[in-house]
Structure formats: structure tokens, C-alpha cells
Short mmCIF file of C-alpha atoms and ligand atoms in Angstrom, two decimals:
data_model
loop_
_atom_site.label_atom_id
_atom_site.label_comp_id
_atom_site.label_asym_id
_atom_site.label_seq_id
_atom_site.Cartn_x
_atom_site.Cartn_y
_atom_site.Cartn_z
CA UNK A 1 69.92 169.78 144.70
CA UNK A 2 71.96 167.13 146.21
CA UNK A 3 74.32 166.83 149.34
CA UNK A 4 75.21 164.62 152.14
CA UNK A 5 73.75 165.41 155.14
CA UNK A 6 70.41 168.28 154.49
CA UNK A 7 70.15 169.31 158.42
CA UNK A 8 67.04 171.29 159.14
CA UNK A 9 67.00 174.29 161.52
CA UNK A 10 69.70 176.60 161.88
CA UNK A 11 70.33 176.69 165.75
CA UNK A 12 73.03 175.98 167.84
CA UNK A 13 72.41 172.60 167.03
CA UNK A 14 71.91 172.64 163.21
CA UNK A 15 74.78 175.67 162.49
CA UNK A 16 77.65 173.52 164.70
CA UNK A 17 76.43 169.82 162.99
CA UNK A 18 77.24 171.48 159.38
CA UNK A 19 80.52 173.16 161.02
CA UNK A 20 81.81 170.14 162.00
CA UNK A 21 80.59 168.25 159.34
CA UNK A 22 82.47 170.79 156.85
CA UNK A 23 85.47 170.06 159.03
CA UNK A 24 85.54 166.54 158.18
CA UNK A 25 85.05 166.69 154.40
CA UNK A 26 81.57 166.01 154.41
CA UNK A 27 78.71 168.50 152.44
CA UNK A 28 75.66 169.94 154.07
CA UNK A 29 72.80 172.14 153.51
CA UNK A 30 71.02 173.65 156.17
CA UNK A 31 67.57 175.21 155.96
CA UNK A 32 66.21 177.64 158.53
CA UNK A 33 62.56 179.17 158.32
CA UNK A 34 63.87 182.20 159.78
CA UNK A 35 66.12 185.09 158.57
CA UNK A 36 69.52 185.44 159.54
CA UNK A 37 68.95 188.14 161.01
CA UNK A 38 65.96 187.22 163.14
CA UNK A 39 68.17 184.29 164.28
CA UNK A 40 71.32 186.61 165.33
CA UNK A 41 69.23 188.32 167.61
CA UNK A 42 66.91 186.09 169.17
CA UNK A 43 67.79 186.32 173.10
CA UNK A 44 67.45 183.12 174.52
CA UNK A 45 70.93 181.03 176.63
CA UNK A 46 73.98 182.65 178.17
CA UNK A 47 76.07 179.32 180.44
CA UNK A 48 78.59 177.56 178.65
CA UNK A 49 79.59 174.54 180.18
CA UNK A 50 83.78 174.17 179.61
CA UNK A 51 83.01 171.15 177.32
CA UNK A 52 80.65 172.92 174.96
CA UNK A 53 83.89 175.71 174.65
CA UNK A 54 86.17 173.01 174.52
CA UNK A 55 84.46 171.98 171.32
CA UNK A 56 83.51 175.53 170.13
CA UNK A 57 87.13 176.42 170.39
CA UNK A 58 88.64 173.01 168.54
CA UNK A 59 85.82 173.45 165.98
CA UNK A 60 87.97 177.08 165.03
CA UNK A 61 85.13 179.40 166.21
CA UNK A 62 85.91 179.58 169.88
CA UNK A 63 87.98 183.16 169.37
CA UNK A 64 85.53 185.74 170.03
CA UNK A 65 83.70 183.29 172.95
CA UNK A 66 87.33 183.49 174.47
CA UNK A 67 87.81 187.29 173.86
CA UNK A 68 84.55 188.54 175.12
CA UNK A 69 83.32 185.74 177.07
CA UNK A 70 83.12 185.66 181.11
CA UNK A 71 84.53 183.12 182.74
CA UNK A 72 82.92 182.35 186.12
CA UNK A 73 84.60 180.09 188.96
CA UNK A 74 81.30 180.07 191.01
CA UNK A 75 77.83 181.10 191.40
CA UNK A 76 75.78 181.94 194.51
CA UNK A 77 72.45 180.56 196.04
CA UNK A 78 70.37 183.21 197.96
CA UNK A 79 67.74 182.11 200.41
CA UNK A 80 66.49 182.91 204.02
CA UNK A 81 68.38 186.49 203.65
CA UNK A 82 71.50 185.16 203.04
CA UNK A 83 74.14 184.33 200.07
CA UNK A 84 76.27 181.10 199.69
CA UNK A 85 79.08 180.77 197.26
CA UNK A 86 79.09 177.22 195.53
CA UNK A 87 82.62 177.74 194.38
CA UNK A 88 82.63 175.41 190.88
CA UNK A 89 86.61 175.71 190.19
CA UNK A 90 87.53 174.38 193.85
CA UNK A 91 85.21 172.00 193.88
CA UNK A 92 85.47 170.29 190.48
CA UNK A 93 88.26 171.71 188.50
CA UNK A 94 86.46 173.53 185.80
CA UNK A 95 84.38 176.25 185.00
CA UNK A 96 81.73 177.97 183.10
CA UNK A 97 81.64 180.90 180.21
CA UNK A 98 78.62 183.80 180.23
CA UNK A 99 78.63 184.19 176.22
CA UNK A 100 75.25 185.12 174.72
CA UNK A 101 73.88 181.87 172.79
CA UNK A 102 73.37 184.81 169.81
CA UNK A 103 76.71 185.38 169.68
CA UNK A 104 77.35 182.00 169.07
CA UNK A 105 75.01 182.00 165.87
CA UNK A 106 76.84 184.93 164.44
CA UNK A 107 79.93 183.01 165.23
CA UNK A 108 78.96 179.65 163.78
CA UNK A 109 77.03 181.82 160.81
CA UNK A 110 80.47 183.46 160.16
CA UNK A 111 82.31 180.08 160.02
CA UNK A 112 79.43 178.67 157.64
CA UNK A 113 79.57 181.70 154.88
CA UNK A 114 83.46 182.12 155.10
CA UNK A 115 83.64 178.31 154.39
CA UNK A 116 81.32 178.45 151.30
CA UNK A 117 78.62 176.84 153.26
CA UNK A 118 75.28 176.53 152.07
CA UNK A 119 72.90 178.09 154.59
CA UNK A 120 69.37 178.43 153.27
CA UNK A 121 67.19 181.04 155.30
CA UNK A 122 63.37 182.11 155.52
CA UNK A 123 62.41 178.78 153.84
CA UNK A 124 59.25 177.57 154.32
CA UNK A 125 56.72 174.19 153.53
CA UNK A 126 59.51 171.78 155.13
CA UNK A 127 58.61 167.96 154.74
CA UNK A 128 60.58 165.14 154.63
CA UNK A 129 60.39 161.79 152.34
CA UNK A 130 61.89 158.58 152.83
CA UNK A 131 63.40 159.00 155.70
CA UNK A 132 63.25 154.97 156.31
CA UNK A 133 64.95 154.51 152.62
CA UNK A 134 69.20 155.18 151.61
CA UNK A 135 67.92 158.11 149.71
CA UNK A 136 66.10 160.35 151.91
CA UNK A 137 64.83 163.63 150.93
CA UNK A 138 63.24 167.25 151.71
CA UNK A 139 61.09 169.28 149.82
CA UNK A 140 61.00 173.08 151.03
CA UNK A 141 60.25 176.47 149.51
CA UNK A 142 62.58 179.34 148.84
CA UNK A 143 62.26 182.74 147.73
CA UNK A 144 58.44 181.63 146.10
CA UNK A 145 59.99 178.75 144.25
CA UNK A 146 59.77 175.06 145.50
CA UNK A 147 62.52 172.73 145.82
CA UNK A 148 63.92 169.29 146.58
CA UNK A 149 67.35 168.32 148.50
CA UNK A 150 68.33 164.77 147.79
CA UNK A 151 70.28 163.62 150.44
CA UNK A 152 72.44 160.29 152.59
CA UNK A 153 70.73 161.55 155.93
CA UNK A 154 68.27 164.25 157.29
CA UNK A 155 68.91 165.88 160.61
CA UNK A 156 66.27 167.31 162.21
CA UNK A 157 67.68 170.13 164.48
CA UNK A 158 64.79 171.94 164.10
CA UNK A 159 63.82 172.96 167.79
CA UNK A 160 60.67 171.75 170.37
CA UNK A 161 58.42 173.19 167.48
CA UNK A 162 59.92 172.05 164.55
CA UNK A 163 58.38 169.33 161.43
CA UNK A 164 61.14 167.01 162.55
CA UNK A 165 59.75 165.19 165.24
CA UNK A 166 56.31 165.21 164.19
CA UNK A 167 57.87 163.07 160.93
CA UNK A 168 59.42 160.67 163.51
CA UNK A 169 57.29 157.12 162.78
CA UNK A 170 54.45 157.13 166.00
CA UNK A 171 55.22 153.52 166.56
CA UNK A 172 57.53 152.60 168.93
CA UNK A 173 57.92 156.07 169.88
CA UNK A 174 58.29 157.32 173.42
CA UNK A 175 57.69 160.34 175.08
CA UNK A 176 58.48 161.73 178.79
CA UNK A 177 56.83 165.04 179.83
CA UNK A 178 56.34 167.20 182.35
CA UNK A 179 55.37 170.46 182.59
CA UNK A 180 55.45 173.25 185.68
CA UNK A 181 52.77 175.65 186.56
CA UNK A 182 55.10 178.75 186.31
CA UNK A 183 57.53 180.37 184.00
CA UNK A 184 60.11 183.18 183.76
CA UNK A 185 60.12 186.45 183.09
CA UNK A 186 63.24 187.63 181.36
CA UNK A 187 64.48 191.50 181.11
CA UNK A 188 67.45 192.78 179.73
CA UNK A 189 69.15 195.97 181.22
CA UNK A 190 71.31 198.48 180.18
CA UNK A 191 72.73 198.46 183.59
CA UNK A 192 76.63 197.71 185.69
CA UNK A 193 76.74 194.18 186.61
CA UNK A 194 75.05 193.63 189.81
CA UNK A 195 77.18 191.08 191.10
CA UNK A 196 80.53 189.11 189.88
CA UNK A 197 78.85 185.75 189.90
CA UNK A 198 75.35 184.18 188.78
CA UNK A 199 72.90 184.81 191.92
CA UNK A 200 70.38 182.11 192.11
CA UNK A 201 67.35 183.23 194.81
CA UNK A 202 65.12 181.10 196.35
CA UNK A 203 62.10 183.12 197.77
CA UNK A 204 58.79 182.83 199.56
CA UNK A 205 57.91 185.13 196.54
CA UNK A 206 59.06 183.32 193.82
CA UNK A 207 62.54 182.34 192.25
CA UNK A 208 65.08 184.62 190.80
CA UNK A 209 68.10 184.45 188.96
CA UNK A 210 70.71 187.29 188.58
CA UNK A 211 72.87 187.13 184.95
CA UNK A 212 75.07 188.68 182.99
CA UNK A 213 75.62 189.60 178.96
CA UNK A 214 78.35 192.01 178.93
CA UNK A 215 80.22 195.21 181.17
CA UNK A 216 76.78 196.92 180.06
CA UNK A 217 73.75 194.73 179.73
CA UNK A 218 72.75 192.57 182.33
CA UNK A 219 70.04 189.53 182.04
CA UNK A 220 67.76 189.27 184.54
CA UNK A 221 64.55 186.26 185.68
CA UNK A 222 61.99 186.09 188.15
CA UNK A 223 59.63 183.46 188.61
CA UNK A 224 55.96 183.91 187.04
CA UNK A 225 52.28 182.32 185.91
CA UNK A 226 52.96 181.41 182.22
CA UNK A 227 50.11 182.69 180.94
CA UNK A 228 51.08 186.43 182.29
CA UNK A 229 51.93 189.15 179.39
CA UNK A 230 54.69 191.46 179.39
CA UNK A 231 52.41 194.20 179.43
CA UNK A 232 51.51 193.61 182.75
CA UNK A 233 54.47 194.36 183.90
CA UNK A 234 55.36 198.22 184.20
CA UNK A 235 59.29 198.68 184.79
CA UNK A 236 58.34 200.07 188.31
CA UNK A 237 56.33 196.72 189.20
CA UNK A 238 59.61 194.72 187.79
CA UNK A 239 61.97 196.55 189.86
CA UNK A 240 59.65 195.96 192.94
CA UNK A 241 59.85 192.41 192.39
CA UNK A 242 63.58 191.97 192.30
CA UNK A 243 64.04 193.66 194.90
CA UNK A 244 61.74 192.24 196.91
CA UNK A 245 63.19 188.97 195.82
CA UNK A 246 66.72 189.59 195.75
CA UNK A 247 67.86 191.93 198.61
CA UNK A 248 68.29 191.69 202.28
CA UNK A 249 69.72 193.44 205.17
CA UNK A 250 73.30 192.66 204.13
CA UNK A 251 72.98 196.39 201.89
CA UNK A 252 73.40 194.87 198.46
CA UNK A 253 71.55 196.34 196.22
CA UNK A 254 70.42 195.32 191.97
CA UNK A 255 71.35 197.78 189.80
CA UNK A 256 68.34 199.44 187.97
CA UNK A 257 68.51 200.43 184.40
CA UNK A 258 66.82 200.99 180.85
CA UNK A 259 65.15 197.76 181.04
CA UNK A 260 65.18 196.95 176.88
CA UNK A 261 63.47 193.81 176.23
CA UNK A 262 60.58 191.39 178.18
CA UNK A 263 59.66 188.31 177.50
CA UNK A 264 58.12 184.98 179.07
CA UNK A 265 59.40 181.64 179.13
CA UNK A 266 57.64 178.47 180.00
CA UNK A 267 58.62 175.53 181.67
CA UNK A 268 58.71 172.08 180.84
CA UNK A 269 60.97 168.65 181.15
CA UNK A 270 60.47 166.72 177.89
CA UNK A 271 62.35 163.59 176.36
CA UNK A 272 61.27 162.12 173.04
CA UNK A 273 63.17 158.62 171.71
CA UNK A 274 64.22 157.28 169.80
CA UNK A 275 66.31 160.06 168.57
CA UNK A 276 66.57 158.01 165.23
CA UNK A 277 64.33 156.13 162.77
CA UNK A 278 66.30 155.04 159.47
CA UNK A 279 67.86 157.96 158.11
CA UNK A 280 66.54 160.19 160.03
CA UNK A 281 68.17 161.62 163.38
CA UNK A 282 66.93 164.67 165.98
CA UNK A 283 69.77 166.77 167.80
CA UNK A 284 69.00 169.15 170.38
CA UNK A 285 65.40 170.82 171.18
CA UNK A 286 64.08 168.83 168.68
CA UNK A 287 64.43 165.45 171.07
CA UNK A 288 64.39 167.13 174.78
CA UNK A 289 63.80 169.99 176.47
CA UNK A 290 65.00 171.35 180.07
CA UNK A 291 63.90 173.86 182.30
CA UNK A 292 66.26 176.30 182.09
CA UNK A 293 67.27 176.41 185.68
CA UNK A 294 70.62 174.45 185.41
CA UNK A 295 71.38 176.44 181.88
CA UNK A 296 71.94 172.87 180.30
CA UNK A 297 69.85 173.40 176.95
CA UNK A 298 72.36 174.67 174.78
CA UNK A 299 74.84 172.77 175.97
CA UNK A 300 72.62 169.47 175.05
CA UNK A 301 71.93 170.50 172.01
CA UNK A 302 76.10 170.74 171.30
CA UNK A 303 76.87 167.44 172.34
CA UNK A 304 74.53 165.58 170.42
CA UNK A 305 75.97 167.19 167.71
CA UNK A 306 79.23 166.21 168.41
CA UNK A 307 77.89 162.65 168.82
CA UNK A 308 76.20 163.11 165.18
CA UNK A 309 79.16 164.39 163.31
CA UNK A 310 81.79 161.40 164.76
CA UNK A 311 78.62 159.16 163.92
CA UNK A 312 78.67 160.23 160.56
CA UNK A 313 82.39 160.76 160.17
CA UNK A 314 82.74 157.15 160.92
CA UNK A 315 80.03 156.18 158.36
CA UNK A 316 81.84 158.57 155.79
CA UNK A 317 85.32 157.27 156.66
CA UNK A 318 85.02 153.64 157.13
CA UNK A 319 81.58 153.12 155.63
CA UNK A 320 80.44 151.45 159.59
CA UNK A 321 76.85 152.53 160.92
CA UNK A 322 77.96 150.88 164.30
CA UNK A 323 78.26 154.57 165.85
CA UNK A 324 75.14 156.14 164.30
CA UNK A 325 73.06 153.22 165.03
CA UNK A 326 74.39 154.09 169.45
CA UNK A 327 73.56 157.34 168.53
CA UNK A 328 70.23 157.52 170.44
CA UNK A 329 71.66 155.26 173.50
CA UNK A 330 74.94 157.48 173.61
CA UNK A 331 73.38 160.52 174.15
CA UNK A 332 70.45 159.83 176.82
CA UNK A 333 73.21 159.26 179.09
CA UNK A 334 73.90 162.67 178.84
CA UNK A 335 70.23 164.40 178.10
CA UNK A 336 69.00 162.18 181.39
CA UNK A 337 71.58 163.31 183.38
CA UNK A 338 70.71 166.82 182.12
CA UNK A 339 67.12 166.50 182.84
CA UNK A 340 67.48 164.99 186.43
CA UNK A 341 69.90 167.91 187.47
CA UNK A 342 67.19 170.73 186.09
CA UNK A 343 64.11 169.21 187.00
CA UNK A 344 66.13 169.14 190.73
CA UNK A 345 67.22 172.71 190.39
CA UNK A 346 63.93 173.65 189.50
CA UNK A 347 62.45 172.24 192.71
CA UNK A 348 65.21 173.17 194.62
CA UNK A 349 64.68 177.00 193.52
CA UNK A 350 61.25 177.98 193.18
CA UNK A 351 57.56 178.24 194.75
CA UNK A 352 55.21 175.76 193.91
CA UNK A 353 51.29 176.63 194.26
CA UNK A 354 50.32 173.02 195.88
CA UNK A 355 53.56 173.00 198.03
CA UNK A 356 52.22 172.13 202.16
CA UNK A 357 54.27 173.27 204.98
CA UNK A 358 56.14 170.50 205.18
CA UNK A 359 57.78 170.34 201.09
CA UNK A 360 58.61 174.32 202.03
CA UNK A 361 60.53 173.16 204.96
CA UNK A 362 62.38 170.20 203.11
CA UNK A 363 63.27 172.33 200.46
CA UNK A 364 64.44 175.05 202.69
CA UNK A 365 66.44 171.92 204.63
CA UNK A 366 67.47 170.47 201.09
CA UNK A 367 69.05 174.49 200.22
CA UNK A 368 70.94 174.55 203.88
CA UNK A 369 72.35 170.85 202.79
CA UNK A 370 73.55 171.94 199.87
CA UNK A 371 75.43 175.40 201.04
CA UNK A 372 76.90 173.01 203.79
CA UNK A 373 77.78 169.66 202.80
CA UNK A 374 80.90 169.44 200.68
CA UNK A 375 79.46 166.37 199.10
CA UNK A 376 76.16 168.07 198.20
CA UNK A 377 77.64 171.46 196.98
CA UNK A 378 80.28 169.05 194.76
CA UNK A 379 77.26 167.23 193.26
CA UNK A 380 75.66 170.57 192.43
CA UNK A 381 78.90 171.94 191.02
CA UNK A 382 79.69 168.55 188.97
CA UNK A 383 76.21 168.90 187.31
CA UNK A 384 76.62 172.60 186.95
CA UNK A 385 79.65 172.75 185.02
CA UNK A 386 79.28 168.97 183.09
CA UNK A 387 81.74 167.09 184.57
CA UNK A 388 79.57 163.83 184.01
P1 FAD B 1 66.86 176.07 168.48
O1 FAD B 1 67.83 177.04 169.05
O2 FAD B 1 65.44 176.18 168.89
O3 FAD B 1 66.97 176.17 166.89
C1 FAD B 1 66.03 175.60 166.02
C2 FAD B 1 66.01 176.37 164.71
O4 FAD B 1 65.18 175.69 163.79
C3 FAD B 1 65.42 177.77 164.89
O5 FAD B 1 66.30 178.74 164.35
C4 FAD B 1 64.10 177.69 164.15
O6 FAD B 1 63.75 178.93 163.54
C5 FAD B 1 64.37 176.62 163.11
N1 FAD B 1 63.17 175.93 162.63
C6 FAD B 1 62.07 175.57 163.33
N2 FAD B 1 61.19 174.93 162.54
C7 FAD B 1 61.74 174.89 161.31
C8 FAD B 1 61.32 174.37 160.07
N3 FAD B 1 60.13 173.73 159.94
N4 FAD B 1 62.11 174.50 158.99
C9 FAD B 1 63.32 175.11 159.10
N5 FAD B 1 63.78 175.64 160.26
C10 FAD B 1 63.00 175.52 161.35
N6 FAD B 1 70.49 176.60 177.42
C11 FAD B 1 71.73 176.59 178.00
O7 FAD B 1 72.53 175.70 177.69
N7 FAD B 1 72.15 177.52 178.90
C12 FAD B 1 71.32 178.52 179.27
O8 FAD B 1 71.75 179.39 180.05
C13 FAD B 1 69.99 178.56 178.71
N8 FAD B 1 69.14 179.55 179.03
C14 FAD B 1 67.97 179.66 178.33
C15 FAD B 1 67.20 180.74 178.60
C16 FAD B 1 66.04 180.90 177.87
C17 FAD B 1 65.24 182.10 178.14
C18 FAD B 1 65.63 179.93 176.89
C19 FAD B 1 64.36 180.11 176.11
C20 FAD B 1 66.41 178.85 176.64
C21 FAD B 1 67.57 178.69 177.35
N9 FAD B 1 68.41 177.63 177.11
C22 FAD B 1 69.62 177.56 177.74
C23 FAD B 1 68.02 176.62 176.11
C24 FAD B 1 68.66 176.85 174.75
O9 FAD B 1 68.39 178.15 174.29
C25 FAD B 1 68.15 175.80 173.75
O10 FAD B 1 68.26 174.53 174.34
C26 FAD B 1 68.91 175.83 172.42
O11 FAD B 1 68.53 176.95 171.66
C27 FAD B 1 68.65 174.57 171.59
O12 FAD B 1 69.28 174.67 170.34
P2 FAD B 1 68.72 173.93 169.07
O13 FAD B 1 69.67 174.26 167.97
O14 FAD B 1 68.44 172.53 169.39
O15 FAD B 1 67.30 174.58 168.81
C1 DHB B 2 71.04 182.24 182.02
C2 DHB B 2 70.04 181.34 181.74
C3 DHB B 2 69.86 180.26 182.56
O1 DHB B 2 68.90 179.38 182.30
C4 DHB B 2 70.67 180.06 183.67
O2 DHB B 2 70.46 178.99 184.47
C5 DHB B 2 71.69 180.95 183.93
C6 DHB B 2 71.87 182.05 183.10
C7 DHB B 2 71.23 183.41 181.14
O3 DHB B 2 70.43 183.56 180.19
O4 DHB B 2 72.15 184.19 181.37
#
């Protein structure tokens, strides 16, 4: 097989680079280890910043997002017994959409078959070869029979887990971690909304956040060790916890329901660069990671993309490199910018085991700051929605 650009991993990331791609005249493939429908209905992001819709919608798949999307002007902080609107329209302008990040794969996986695309699932035995060569390629096995794509460039969007990075030469190579010594527990409900807007809690108990997925099904986090299991957790003993962290005397109330699916997320802040080496180039969870606090991940993972397909458009087009080669530069502005505002809404939020009297008390002062300087609430909201 031969084609352009062979883009590995079938994510946000992956699905929107061949989408564009196709939009410009330029031929992909994209493999995925997984099967569609394992990837349709994988439950993971829900906040779209306006510029990841603004490019969703030019891109032609932006209809249903807009049909059955929520738009949200604001979202609240909860702490000390109390609830503070940050209100993101007033104070920047823009906004940001609830749409499941699985709705966006059927979305983009719509786009891809309607278009002809060629979207290889459930492969396995990825490698790449000659990535630092003009004629890279990837070897891969499909339905039990092995096979080669020949290819101009490789893009690994292949997720934190993915052969991608690994493949990356080690020299020169650096990498920023950190990691936090808690995770999240994530339910889905079949439950009313709770509440109009995103509640964010801080509490002596642990963090929680309050979400939304449709009229029906609500998403709900708390704060939680990592290394807990689901089955730990009885409904009851979830329900105790929410409230516990989420009410006070104000009577407001979460709305119980069929909880229908648990799971645990961990934590960590992770940069890897270069995000190129020859003719290979890493887009999305492949390169960084984000707590998920400031819901930036997905939106990340979209504008490297973007980056990507003018990079290659103008390579294409005009036969220049000069845009690929700023590829890597170009978008750490943004994935730095992303990983300072989570790694800050992360401490701002949650309970930290070594934390002394005195960080509780700055970070309860840092909260009342926030809910009442204009300045500090704007510079929340900015980061929030992605006006940077
Ligand atoms: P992925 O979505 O991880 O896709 C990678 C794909 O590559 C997968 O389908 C995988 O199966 C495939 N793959 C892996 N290895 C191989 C291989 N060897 N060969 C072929 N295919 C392979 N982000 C936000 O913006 N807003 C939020 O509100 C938000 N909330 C989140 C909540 C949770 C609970 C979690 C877990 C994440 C959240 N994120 C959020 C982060 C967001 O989900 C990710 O950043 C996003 O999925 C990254 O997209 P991607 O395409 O880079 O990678
Ligand atoms: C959701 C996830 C987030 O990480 C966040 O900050 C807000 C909402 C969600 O899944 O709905």
C-alpha cells in the first residue's frame, strides 16, 4: 500500500488530521488497534473550547456538535459552603460546548467513511521504519495478514501509550513529568442535570466536579487514591461522597440516579519534545498529557492537528518544509500554556496528602482571590475557554 500521510491511532487527534488532510487534497490511511466500535464508545472528554468548534464546524462536521451540544457561558467554583459563578462570556467574550468527545469520533468516523477514507481498525504489530529517510514506512497486521504502508510522513497520534513515541530517536529527546498522588473517579448517571453550569468543588474531603452529557445522563468526578478499584465503591458509598462533597446549607441538592458506568483516572502533567524527528511527527496524547482539571486534553490534541495539516498543506502546495520544520516550536506555545493552567487548577482544586496548614490556607486564600478579583477570575476564564 501506498499514501501520503499513514497517521497512526484513530483519536480525536488521528480521525481530524486525515479529515483535514482529505480536505486539502491530500491521501491518508489511518490505523487504529481498536474496533470502531470500541472507539465510539469509549467515555473519556466532554469541554470544547470555542476554537476546537470553530475548527470542527469549518472542517464540515460541526452539525450535530451544534445541534446537540451545550453551550455554557460560565461555570461555578464551590468551596467553604458556598458557590461562585466565574461568568466566561462576560469576562472574555466566548464560550465553551459540553459535547461528549465520543460523539465526536462517530462524527469524524462518519466524515472519514462518507469521504471514501481509508480507516483501518483492530490492527495490530505497529512499527515504524525510516522515519529519518523521504520514504518512511509502517508495517502492521490486519485481519491475520501482515502488511506494509509506504508513505511521505508518519503521524503518530497514537495516545500516552502508543508505539509512536517510544520510536522517537532517545537522543536529544526531552521529557517533563509529573505525576499526582490521586486520581478521579468518574460515574455516569441516568439522572436530570443537577445544575445549569459545570460545578467545580474544592473540599476538605477531596475535589469534585459536577458535568453534564445530555437532558438525561449526567457525568460526574470526585477526587480518589489511584490505585482504588471500582468495586470498592458501592453506589450508596458514591452518593455519600458527593454529597458530602458537594452540598451545603444553601438546600441544593445532586440528583441521584442509575449510576451506569465507573471508572478511575490517573493524574499526571507530561511533555515529551521534540514533537518531530525527520519524517516523523506526534499530535496530541502521544507528545503531552494534562490533568484533566482544566478539560484542555482534547482540545490539545485538535490544535496540533490543525498545526500538522497547514504544515503539510504547505509542503503539498508549495513544496516548503519551513512550517513543518516550526511545527514542534508552534505548538508548545500552546501545550505549555495548557499545562501551566491544569497543573494550577489542579492545585487550586484538590487535597493533597503532604499539604501543612499553611498551603490549605493559601489555597483557600488563592480560591477567595479568584471568586473576587476581576483580574484573577478573567485569567481563569481566558485559560478556560482558550483565548490565548
Ligand atoms: P487518544 O484519544 O488516546 O487516541 C489514540 C488512539 O490511538 C486510540 O484510539 C488508541 O486505541 C489508538 N492506538 C494506541 N496505540 C496504537 C497502536 N500501537 N496502533 C494503532 N492505534 C493505536 N480533554 C478535554 O479537552 N476536555 C475534557 O473535558 C477532558 N476530560 C477528560 C476526562 C477523562 C476522564 C479523560 C481520561 C480524558 C479527558 N480529556 C479531556 C483528555 C482527552 O480525552 C485526550 O486528551 C484525548 O483523547 C487525546 O486525543 P488523542 O487523539 O491524542 O489520543
Ligand atoms: C469534563 C471533564 C473535565 O476534565 C472537565 O474539566 C470538565 C468536564 C467532562 O468529562 O464532562
Amino acid at each position: 500500500m501506498r499514501t501520503q500521510v499513514a497517521i497512526i491511532g484513530a483519536g480525536p487527534a488521528g480521525l481530524l488530521l486525515s479529515h483535514l488532510l482529505h480536505l486539502n487534497g491530500i491521501e491518508s490511511i489511518v490505523l487504529e488497534s481498536r474496533s470502531q466500535a470500541d472507539i465510539e464508545a469509549t467515555i473519556r472528554a466532554g469541554v470544547l473550547e470555542q476554537g476546537t468548534m470553530d475548527i470542527l464546524n469549518n472542517a464540515g462536521v460541526g452539525a450535530r456538535m451544534q445541534a446537540e451540544g451545550a453551550l455554557h457561558h460560565g461555570i461555578e467554583l464551590a468551596f467553604g459552603g458556598r458557590r461562585h459563578r466565574i461568568d466566561l462570556t462576560e469576562l472574555t467574550g466566548k464560550s465553551i460546548t459540553v459535547y461528549p468527545q465520543h460523539e465526536v469520533i462517530k462524527d469524524l468516523v462518519a466524515a472519514r467513511l462518507a469521504a471514501q477514507g481509508e480507516l483501518l481498525f483492530e490492527v495490530s504489530a505497529v512499527e515504524l521504519h525510516g522515519v529519518d529517510t523521504t520514504t518512511p514506512s509502517v508495517s502492521f497486521t490486519h485481519r491475520g495478514e501482515a502488511a506494509r504502508i509506504e508513505a511521505d510522513f508518519v503521524i503518530g497520534c497514537d495516545g500516552y501509550h502508543g508505539v509512536t513515541r517510544p520510536a522517537m530517536p532517545g537522543q536529544g529527546r526531552q521529557d517533563y513529568q509529573r505525576t499526582y498522588g490521586f486520581g478521579w473517579f468518574g460515574i455516569l448517571v441516568e439522572s436530570a442535570p443537577s445544575s445549569d453550569e459545570l460545578i467545580y468543588a474544592r473540599h476538605e474531603r477531596g475535589f469534585a466536579l459536577v458535568s453534564t452529557r445530555t437532558p438525561t445522563v449526567q457525568r460526574l468526578y470526585f477526587q480518589c487514591d489511584p490505585a482504588d478499584h471500582v468495586d470498592n465503591w458501592s453506589d450508596d458509598r458514591i452518593w455519600a461522597e458527593l454529597h458530602a462533597r458537594l452540598e451545603n446549607n444553601d438546600g441544593w441538592r445532586v440528583n441521584e440516579g442509575r449510576i451506569f458506568q465507573k471508572n478511575i483516572i490517573g493524574m499526571r502533567s507530561f511533555v515529551s519534545t521534540p514533537m518531530q524527528s525527520g519524517r516523523l511527527f506526534l499530535a496530541g496524547d502521544a507528545a503531552h498529557i494534562v490533568p484533566p482539571t482544566g478539560a484542555k486534553g482534547m482540545n490539545l490534541a485538535v490544535s496540533d492537528v490543525q498545526l500538522l495539516a497547514q504544515g503539510l498543506e504547505q509542503f503539498y502546495r508549495q513544496g516548503s518544509e519551513e512550517r513543518l520544520q516550526g511545527y514542534t516550536a508552534a505548538a508548545l506555545k500552546r501545550i505549555w500554556r495548557a499545562e501551566y493552567f491544569s497543573w494550577w487548577m489542579t492545585s487550586l482544586l484538590h487535597t493533597f496528602a503532604d499539604a501543612t496548614p499553611f498551603k490549605r490556607e493559601v489555597q483557600r486564600a488563592e480560591l477567595e482571590c479568584v471568586v473576587s478579583s476581576r483580574a484573577m477570575a478573567t485569567a481563569l476564564a481566558e485559560n478556560y475557554v482558550g483565548a490565548f
